Coordinates of C-alpha atoms in Angstrom, one line a residue:
M1 CA 18.0 13.2 -7.6
L2 CA 14.7 11.4 -6.8
E3 CA 15.1 8.8 -4.1
L4 CA 13.6 5.6 -5.4
R5 CA 12.5 3.9 -2.2
P6 CA 12.2 0.1 -2.3
N7 CA 8.8 -0.4 -0.5
C8 CA 5.4 0.9 0.3
E9 CA 5.4 2.9 3.5
C10 CA 2.0 1.5 4.4
C11 CA 2.0 -2.3 3.7
D12 CA 5.8 -2.8 3.1
R13 CA 5.2 -4.3 -0.4
D14 CA 8.3 -4.4 -2.5
L15 CA 8.4 -1.7 -5.1
P16 CA 11.5 -2.3 -7.3
P17 CA 12.7 0.6 -9.5
A18 CA 10.7 -0.5 -12.5
A19 CA 7.4 -1.0 -10.6
T20 CA 4.4 0.5 -12.3
N21 CA 2.3 0.4 -9.1
A22 CA 4.4 2.9 -7.2
V23 CA 3.3 6.4 -6.4
I24 CA 5.0 9.3 -4.7
C25 CA 4.1 12.7 -3.2
T26 CA 6.2 15.8 -3.4
F27 CA 8.3 14.7 -0.4
E28 CA 9.1 11.3 -2.1
C29 CA 6.9 9.4 0.3
T30 CA 6.3 6.1 -1.5
F31 CA 3.3 3.9 -1.6
C32 CA 1.8 1.2 -3.7
T33 CA -1.3 2.1 -5.7
D34 CA -3.5 -0.3 -3.6
C35 CA -2.7 1.6 -0.4
A36 CA -2.6 5.1 -2.0
D37 CA -6.0 4.7 -3.6
G38 CA -7.7 2.4 -1.1
V39 CA -6.5 2.9 2.5
L40 CA -5.2 6.5 2.0
G41 CA -7.9 7.8 -0.4
G42 CA -5.4 9.5 -2.6
T43 CA -3.9 11.7 0.1
C44 CA -0.4 11.4 1.6
P45 CA -0.7 10.7 5.4
N46 CA 2.7 12.4 6.0
C47 CA 2.2 15.8 4.2
G48 CA -1.4 15.9 3.0
G49 CA -0.4 16.1 -0.6
N50 CA -1.6 14.1 -3.6
F51 CA 0.2 11.2 -5.4
S52 CA 1.8 10.9 -8.8
A53 CA 3.1 7.9 -10.6
R54 CA 6.7 7.3 -9.6
P55 CA 8.9 7.7 -12.7
I56 CA 10.9 4.7 -13.8
R57 CA 14.7 5.3 -14.0
P58 CA 16.2 3.8 -17.1
A59 CA 18.5 0.8 -16.3
A60 CA 21.6 2.6 -17.5
M61 CA 20.9 5.4 -15.1
L62 CA 20.3 3.0 -12.3
L63 CA 23.9 1.9 -12.6
K64 CA 25.1 5.4 -12.1
Y65 CA 22.3 6.5 -9.7
P66 CA 21.1 3.4 -7.9
A67 CA 17.8 3.2 -6.1
S68 CA 17.7 3.5 -2.4
T69 CA 17.9 0.3 -0.2
K70 CA 16.6 2.1 2.9
R71 CA 13.1 0.8 3.7
V72 CA 10.7 3.4 5.2
L73 CA 7.7 2.0 7.0
K74 CA 5.1 3.9 9.1
A75 CA 5.6 2.3 12.5
E76 CA 2.0 3.3 13.5
G77 CA 0.6 1.9 10.3
C78 CA -1.5 3.8 7.8
T79 CA -4.7 5.4 8.9
P80 CA -7.6 5.4 6.4
K81 CA -8.4 9.0 5.3
S82 CA -11.9 8.7 6.7
A83 CA -10.5 7.9 10.2
A84 CA -7.9 10.7 10.2

C-alpha cells in the first residue's frame, strides 16, 4: 500500500491526500511540485530517481487505508541539483 505522506520533504508544505501538487519517487519520497521541479531539478535527492504525480486515493479508501501522519523532512534541507 502506498504511503501517502502529509508533507513535502524539502519545504514542509502540507500535502493532503487529495493534493494535485504532490509528486513521489519509487521509494515514496514525497515533494511538492515547486521543490521537485525547481530546487531539485526533477531528481530525487534521496535515491536519484525521477518523480511521478502522486495518485489520489478515493475518499472511501482513505477511510479503510488512511494517509500517513508521519512527517518526513530532510534535516539538512534540499540541495539544488546543480550544487549536488
